[in-house]
Amino acid sequence: MTGTTIPREDHGRAPDAPLRRKPTINDVAQLAGVSFGTVSRVLNNAPDVSASTRERVRRVIEDIGYRRNRAATALVTSRSTSIGILSDGSPRFGPVGTLMALENVARNKGYATTVISVQKPYEESVQGALDSLDDTGVGGIIVIAPLVEMAAAVWNASCRLPLEMIAAGASSTPNVFTYSENQELGARLATQHLIDLGHTDIAHFAGSMDWFDGRVRKRGWEAALRDAGLKPGLCVEGDWSPRWAYETALQLVREARIPQAIFAASDHTALGLIRAFAENGVRVPDDVSVIGFDDIEGSDYFLPPLTTVRQGFTGLALMSMEVLIGAMEGRDVDRTPIAPALVVRDSTKPATS
């Protein structure tokens, strides 16, 4: 190839050395011996470019360090290359895992992200956050809404952009479409696993009913027992924390009310109750089987290693992003919730006669 060589930026240049300009799309086209339009089609993954040409353009892009100007692309194509993410700022495993996965997936798809967290009162903060994201020029917004109260504010808000809400088991409205992992199915899988092991007295250490996640996991537990002809056992509602689970399990020990098996609404909940049992001579799984939900990092190193339900945050983020981008582009996308997976380890075992 011939033509002007565009050097990479030299961050180690002398203070008085002239600045080297950033390479442009025209530089890529000149060095690759193709038109501006061909480079644009390569950047946008258009199908009407030969494999050899596509490889040549990409090699030039890498060699000269060309970086796409998102603002310019948006002006030329009239399509935003940025997506807004609205979160309640929860430090819990599910919302944090979802946020991180969404940011990674968006970046891999060529989209920048702008993240805003909101706080109570949601009726005020949600509308203000949606307006702020609109002002930044995002093309669509994804709301991570674990709390029922926050979701209500989103449903009542006004937004001219495509607006998607990740909320387990929640229904779409004309203005807000929803997507989620099928957590009710995950709870069914957990409960059915205990049923298949022969347990009939299956308790539930539930999450908060202020959360969609807590509601659908409880619903899945109840449905699996009902379908098996079993009566739901003990159900106690908590705040997802190990401390609450620990203190509640201690009370069960004091009252001699240990069930055959427990479905814990989160792995952190399972961690707390397992410690309480261990400190009081109640053996897991010999005396009581315990299954969690989430498959947090390190759950395979619990004592014993925890049987749990794995949430697929990357898969959730991929599909959520596909759904939003489809709405931004005016095309239909399959919105079938992704399914979680049962992970069997050592904290559950067959019931003893």
Coordinates of C-alpha atoms in Angstrom, one line a residue:
M1 CA 0.0 0.0 0.0
T2 CA 1.2 3.6 -0.7
G3 CA 0.2 6.9 0.6
T4 CA 0.8 9.0 3.7
T5 CA 1.6 7.1 6.9
I6 CA -0.4 8.1 9.9
P7 CA 1.6 7.3 13.0
R8 CA -0.1 6.3 16.3
E9 CA -0.3 8.8 19.0
D10 CA 3.0 9.1 20.8
H11 CA 2.3 9.6 24.5
G12 CA 6.0 9.8 25.2
R13 CA 6.7 12.8 22.9
A14 CA 8.8 15.7 24.0
P15 CA 6.9 18.7 25.4
D16 CA 7.8 21.0 22.5
A17 CA 7.1 18.4 19.8
P18 CA 4.2 19.0 17.5
L19 CA 1.0 17.1 18.2
R20 CA 0.3 14.2 15.9
R21 CA -3.3 14.3 14.6
K22 CA -5.6 11.4 15.1
P23 CA -6.2 9.1 12.1
T24 CA -9.5 9.6 10.4
I25 CA -11.8 7.3 8.4
N26 CA -10.5 9.0 5.2
D27 CA -6.9 7.9 6.2
V28 CA -8.2 4.3 6.6
A29 CA -9.8 4.4 3.1
Q30 CA -6.7 5.9 1.5
L31 CA -4.3 3.4 3.0
A32 CA -6.6 0.4 2.4
G33 CA -7.2 1.5 -1.2
V34 CA -11.0 1.6 -0.8
S35 CA -13.8 4.2 -0.6
F36 CA -15.1 6.0 2.4
G37 CA -18.3 4.0 2.1
T38 CA -16.5 0.7 2.1
V39 CA -14.8 1.6 5.4
S40 CA -18.1 2.7 6.8
R41 CA -19.7 -0.6 5.8
V42 CA -16.9 -2.6 7.5
L43 CA -17.3 -0.5 10.7
N44 CA -21.0 -1.2 10.7
N45 CA -20.5 -5.0 9.9
A46 CA -22.5 -4.6 6.7
P47 CA -22.7 -7.9 4.7
D48 CA -21.9 -6.5 1.3
V49 CA -18.1 -6.4 1.7
S50 CA -15.8 -9.2 0.6
A51 CA -13.8 -11.1 3.2
S52 CA -10.4 -10.0 1.8
T53 CA -11.5 -6.3 1.7
R54 CA -12.9 -6.5 5.2
E55 CA -9.7 -8.0 6.5
R56 CA -7.5 -5.4 4.7
V57 CA -9.6 -2.5 6.2
R58 CA -9.5 -4.0 9.7
R59 CA -5.7 -4.5 9.4
V60 CA -5.2 -0.8 8.5
I61 CA -7.5 0.3 11.3
E62 CA -5.4 -1.7 13.8
D63 CA -2.1 -0.6 12.3
I64 CA -2.8 3.2 12.5
G65 CA -4.8 3.1 15.6
Y66 CA -8.0 4.5 14.2
R67 CA -10.8 5.0 16.7
R68 CA -14.4 5.6 15.6
N69 CA -15.9 9.0 16.5
R70 CA -19.2 8.1 18.0
A71 CA -20.6 11.6 17.9
A72 CA -19.8 12.0 14.2
T73 CA -21.2 8.6 13.4
A74 CA -24.5 9.6 15.1
L75 CA -24.7 12.8 13.1
V76 CA -24.1 11.0 9.8
T77 CA -26.3 8.0 10.4
S78 CA -29.0 9.8 12.6
R79 CA -28.5 6.8 15.0
S80 CA -27.3 7.2 18.5
T81 CA -24.3 5.0 19.5
S82 CA -25.0 5.4 23.2
I83 CA -27.4 3.6 25.5
G84 CA -28.6 4.8 28.9
I85 CA -28.8 2.5 32.0
L86 CA -30.9 3.5 35.0
S87 CA -30.2 1.7 38.3
D88 CA -31.4 2.0 41.9
G89 CA -27.7 1.7 43.0
S90 CA -28.4 -1.5 44.9
P91 CA -25.2 -3.3 46.1
R92 CA -26.9 -6.7 46.0
F93 CA -25.5 -9.4 43.8
G94 CA -28.2 -9.5 41.2
P95 CA -28.5 -5.8 40.3
V96 CA -24.7 -5.3 40.4
G97 CA -24.1 -8.4 38.2
T98 CA -26.7 -7.2 35.7
L99 CA -25.2 -3.7 35.5
M100 CA -21.7 -4.9 34.9
A101 CA -22.8 -7.4 32.2
L102 CA -24.9 -4.7 30.4
E103 CA -21.9 -2.3 30.3
N104 CA -19.6 -5.1 28.9
V105 CA -22.1 -6.2 26.3
A106 CA -22.9 -2.7 25.2
R107 CA -19.2 -1.9 24.7
N108 CA -18.7 -5.1 22.7
K109 CA -21.5 -4.1 20.5
G110 CA -20.0 -0.7 19.8
Y111 CA -22.2 1.3 22.2
A112 CA -21.1 3.7 24.9
T113 CA -23.2 3.7 28.1
T114 CA -24.3 6.4 30.5
V115 CA -25.3 5.1 33.9
I116 CA -27.5 7.0 36.4
S117 CA -28.6 5.8 39.8
V118 CA -31.8 6.9 41.5
Q119 CA -33.0 7.0 45.0
K120 CA -36.3 7.4 46.8
P121 CA -38.7 9.1 46.3
Y122 CA -38.7 7.3 42.9
E123 CA -41.7 9.2 41.5
E124 CA -39.4 12.3 41.4
S125 CA -35.9 10.8 40.8
V126 CA -36.9 8.4 38.0
Q127 CA -38.5 11.0 35.8
G128 CA -35.5 13.3 36.3
A129 CA -33.0 10.6 35.5
L130 CA -34.9 9.6 32.3
D131 CA -34.9 13.3 31.2
S132 CA -31.2 13.6 31.9
L133 CA -30.4 10.5 29.8
D134 CA -32.6 11.8 27.0
D135 CA -30.6 15.1 27.1
T136 CA -27.3 13.2 26.7
G137 CA -28.5 11.9 23.3
V138 CA -28.8 8.2 24.1
G139 CA -30.8 6.1 21.7
G140 CA -32.6 4.0 24.2
I141 CA -32.7 3.3 28.0
I142 CA -32.5 0.1 30.0
V143 CA -33.8 0.3 33.6
I144 CA -32.6 -2.3 36.2
A145 CA -35.6 -2.3 38.5
P146 CA -35.5 -5.0 41.2
L147 CA -37.9 -3.0 43.4
V148 CA -41.6 -3.0 42.8
E149 CA -41.8 0.6 44.0
M150 CA -39.2 1.8 41.5
A151 CA -40.8 -0.1 38.6
A152 CA -44.1 1.7 39.4
A153 CA -42.4 5.0 38.9
V154 CA -40.9 3.8 35.6
W155 CA -44.4 2.7 34.4
N156 CA -45.8 6.2 35.3
A157 CA -42.9 8.2 33.8
S158 CA -42.9 9.9 30.4
C159 CA -40.1 9.0 28.0
R160 CA -39.9 9.5 24.2
L161 CA -37.1 6.9 23.8
P162 CA -37.4 3.1 23.6
L163 CA -37.6 2.1 27.3
E164 CA -36.8 -1.4 28.5
M165 CA -37.1 -2.6 32.1
I166 CA -35.3 -5.6 33.6
A167 CA -37.7 -6.8 36.2
A168 CA -38.3 -10.5 37.0
G169 CA -41.8 -11.5 36.1
A170 CA -43.1 -8.0 35.4
S171 CA -45.4 -7.3 32.5
S172 CA -44.8 -5.0 29.6
T173 CA -47.0 -1.9 29.0
P174 CA -47.6 0.2 25.9
N175 CA -44.7 2.5 26.9
V176 CA -42.3 0.2 28.7
F177 CA -41.3 -3.3 27.6
T178 CA -39.8 -5.7 30.0
Y179 CA -37.2 -8.5 29.9
S180 CA -35.8 -10.8 32.5
E181 CA -34.4 -14.2 33.4
N182 CA -37.1 -16.7 34.2
Q183 CA -36.5 -16.7 37.9
E184 CA -39.8 -18.4 38.7
L185 CA -38.5 -21.4 36.6
G186 CA -35.2 -21.2 38.6
A187 CA -37.2 -21.5 41.9
R188 CA -39.1 -24.4 40.4
L189 CA -35.9 -26.1 39.5
A190 CA -34.5 -25.7 43.0
T191 CA -37.7 -27.0 44.7
Q192 CA -38.2 -29.8 42.2
H193 CA -34.6 -31.0 42.9
L194 CA -35.5 -31.3 46.6
I195 CA -38.7 -33.1 45.7
D196 CA -36.9 -35.5 43.5
L197 CA -34.6 -36.3 46.4
G198 CA -37.6 -37.4 48.3
H199 CA -38.1 -34.4 50.6
T200 CA -41.7 -33.5 51.5
D201 CA -41.1 -30.9 54.2
I202 CA -39.5 -28.1 52.2
A203 CA -39.2 -24.6 53.8
H204 CA -38.4 -21.4 52.0
F205 CA -36.1 -18.6 53.3
A206 CA -37.5 -16.0 51.1
G207 CA -36.1 -12.7 49.9
S208 CA -37.9 -9.4 50.4
M209 CA -41.4 -9.1 48.9
D210 CA -40.5 -5.5 47.9
W211 CA -38.4 -7.1 45.2
F212 CA -39.7 -8.8 42.0
D213 CA -37.0 -11.4 42.6
G214 CA -38.4 -12.3 46.0
R215 CA -41.9 -12.6 44.7
V216 CA -41.2 -14.8 41.7
R217 CA -38.9 -17.1 43.6
K218 CA -41.5 -17.6 46.3
R219 CA -44.1 -18.2 43.6
G220 CA -41.9 -20.8 41.9
W221 CA -41.4 -22.6 45.2
E222 CA -45.1 -22.7 45.9
A223 CA -46.0 -23.8 42.3
A224 CA -43.5 -26.7 42.4
L225 CA -44.9 -28.0 45.7
R226 CA -48.4 -27.6 44.5
D227 CA -47.8 -29.5 41.3
A228 CA -46.2 -32.3 43.3
G229 CA -49.2 -32.5 45.6
L230 CA -47.3 -31.2 48.5
K231 CA -48.3 -28.5 51.0
P232 CA -45.9 -25.5 51.2
G233 CA -43.9 -25.7 54.4
L234 CA -42.4 -22.9 56.5
C235 CA -41.9 -19.6 54.7
V236 CA -40.0 -16.7 56.3
E237 CA -39.4 -13.4 54.6
G238 CA -36.1 -11.6 55.0
D239 CA -33.7 -9.1 53.4
W240 CA -31.4 -11.4 51.4
S241 CA -28.6 -11.0 54.0
P242 CA -26.5 -13.7 55.7
R243 CA -27.1 -12.0 59.0
W244 CA -30.9 -12.2 58.8
A245 CA -30.7 -15.9 57.7
Y246 CA -28.3 -16.7 60.5
E247 CA -30.5 -15.2 63.2
T248 CA -33.6 -16.8 61.8
A249 CA -32.0 -20.2 61.6
L250 CA -30.9 -19.9 65.2
Q251 CA -34.5 -19.4 66.2
L252 CA -35.5 -22.5 64.3
V253 CA -32.8 -24.4 66.2
R254 CA -34.0 -23.1 69.6
E255 CA -37.6 -24.1 68.7
A256 CA -36.6 -27.5 67.3
R257 CA -38.3 -26.7 64.0
I258 CA -35.7 -27.9 61.5
P259 CA -37.4 -28.9 58.2
Q260 CA -36.1 -31.7 55.9
A261 CA -35.0 -29.3 53.3
I262 CA -34.7 -25.5 52.7
F263 CA -34.8 -23.5 49.5
A264 CA -32.9 -20.3 50.2
A265 CA -33.8 -17.3 48.0
S266 CA -30.1 -16.4 47.6
D267 CA -26.7 -17.9 48.2
H268 CA -25.9 -15.3 50.8
T269 CA -29.1 -16.4 52.6
A270 CA -28.0 -20.0 52.4
L271 CA -24.6 -19.0 53.8
G272 CA -26.1 -17.5 56.9
L273 CA -28.4 -20.4 57.7
I274 CA -25.7 -23.0 57.1
R275 CA -23.4 -21.3 59.6
A276 CA -26.2 -21.2 62.2
F277 CA -26.8 -24.9 61.7
A278 CA -23.1 -25.8 61.9
E279 CA -22.6 -24.0 65.2
N280 CA -25.5 -26.0 66.7
G281 CA -24.7 -29.5 65.5
V282 CA -27.3 -29.5 62.6
R283 CA -25.5 -31.2 59.7
V284 CA -26.0 -30.1 56.1
P285 CA -27.0 -32.1 54.2
D286 CA -27.3 -35.1 56.6
D287 CA -29.9 -33.5 58.8
V288 CA -31.3 -30.8 56.4
S289 CA -30.7 -30.3 52.6
V290 CA -30.0 -26.7 51.6
I291 CA -30.2 -25.2 48.1
G292 CA -29.5 -21.6 47.2
F293 CA -30.0 -19.2 44.2
D294 CA -27.5 -17.1 42.2
D295 CA -24.3 -19.3 42.1
I296 CA -22.2 -16.4 43.5
E297 CA -18.4 -16.6 43.2
G298 CA -17.2 -19.0 45.9
S299 CA -20.4 -20.9 46.4
D300 CA -18.6 -24.0 45.3
Y301 CA -16.2 -23.4 48.3
F302 CA -19.0 -23.2 50.9
L303 CA -18.9 -25.9 53.6
P304 CA -20.4 -28.0 52.1
P305 CA -20.2 -26.8 48.5
L306 CA -23.6 -25.3 47.7
T307 CA -26.2 -26.7 45.4
T308 CA -27.8 -23.6 43.8
V309 CA -29.4 -22.1 40.7
R310 CA -27.1 -20.2 38.4
Q311 CA -28.1 -16.9 37.0
G312 CA -26.7 -16.1 33.5
F313 CA -26.0 -12.4 33.7
T314 CA -24.1 -12.3 30.4
G315 CA -26.9 -14.1 28.6
L316 CA -29.4 -11.8 30.3
A317 CA -27.4 -8.7 29.2
L318 CA -27.0 -10.0 25.7
M319 CA -30.7 -10.6 25.2
S320 CA -31.7 -7.4 27.0
M321 CA -29.4 -5.4 24.7
E322 CA -30.7 -7.2 21.6
V323 CA -34.3 -6.3 22.6
L324 CA -33.4 -2.7 23.2
I325 CA -31.4 -2.3 20.0
G326 CA -34.2 -4.0 18.1
A327 CA -36.6 -1.4 19.4
M328 CA -34.2 1.4 18.5
E329 CA -34.0 0.0 15.0
G330 CA -37.7 -0.7 14.7
R331 CA -37.5 -4.5 14.4
D332 CA -39.0 -7.3 16.4
V333 CA -36.8 -9.4 18.6
D334 CA -37.7 -12.6 20.5
R335 CA -38.4 -11.6 24.1
T336 CA -38.6 -15.1 25.6
P337 CA -36.9 -15.0 29.1
I338 CA -33.7 -16.9 29.3
A339 CA -33.6 -19.9 31.6
P340 CA -31.4 -20.3 34.7
A341 CA -29.5 -23.6 35.3
L342 CA -29.5 -26.0 38.3
V343 CA -26.0 -26.6 39.7
V344 CA -25.9 -29.7 42.0
R345 CA -23.2 -29.9 44.6
D346 CA -22.9 -31.3 48.1
S347 CA -25.4 -29.4 50.2
T348 CA -28.4 -31.6 49.2
K349 CA -28.9 -35.3 49.4
P350 CA -31.7 -37.9 49.3
A351 CA -34.1 -37.8 52.2
T352 CA -33.7 -40.5 54.8
S353 CA -36.7 -42.7 55.6

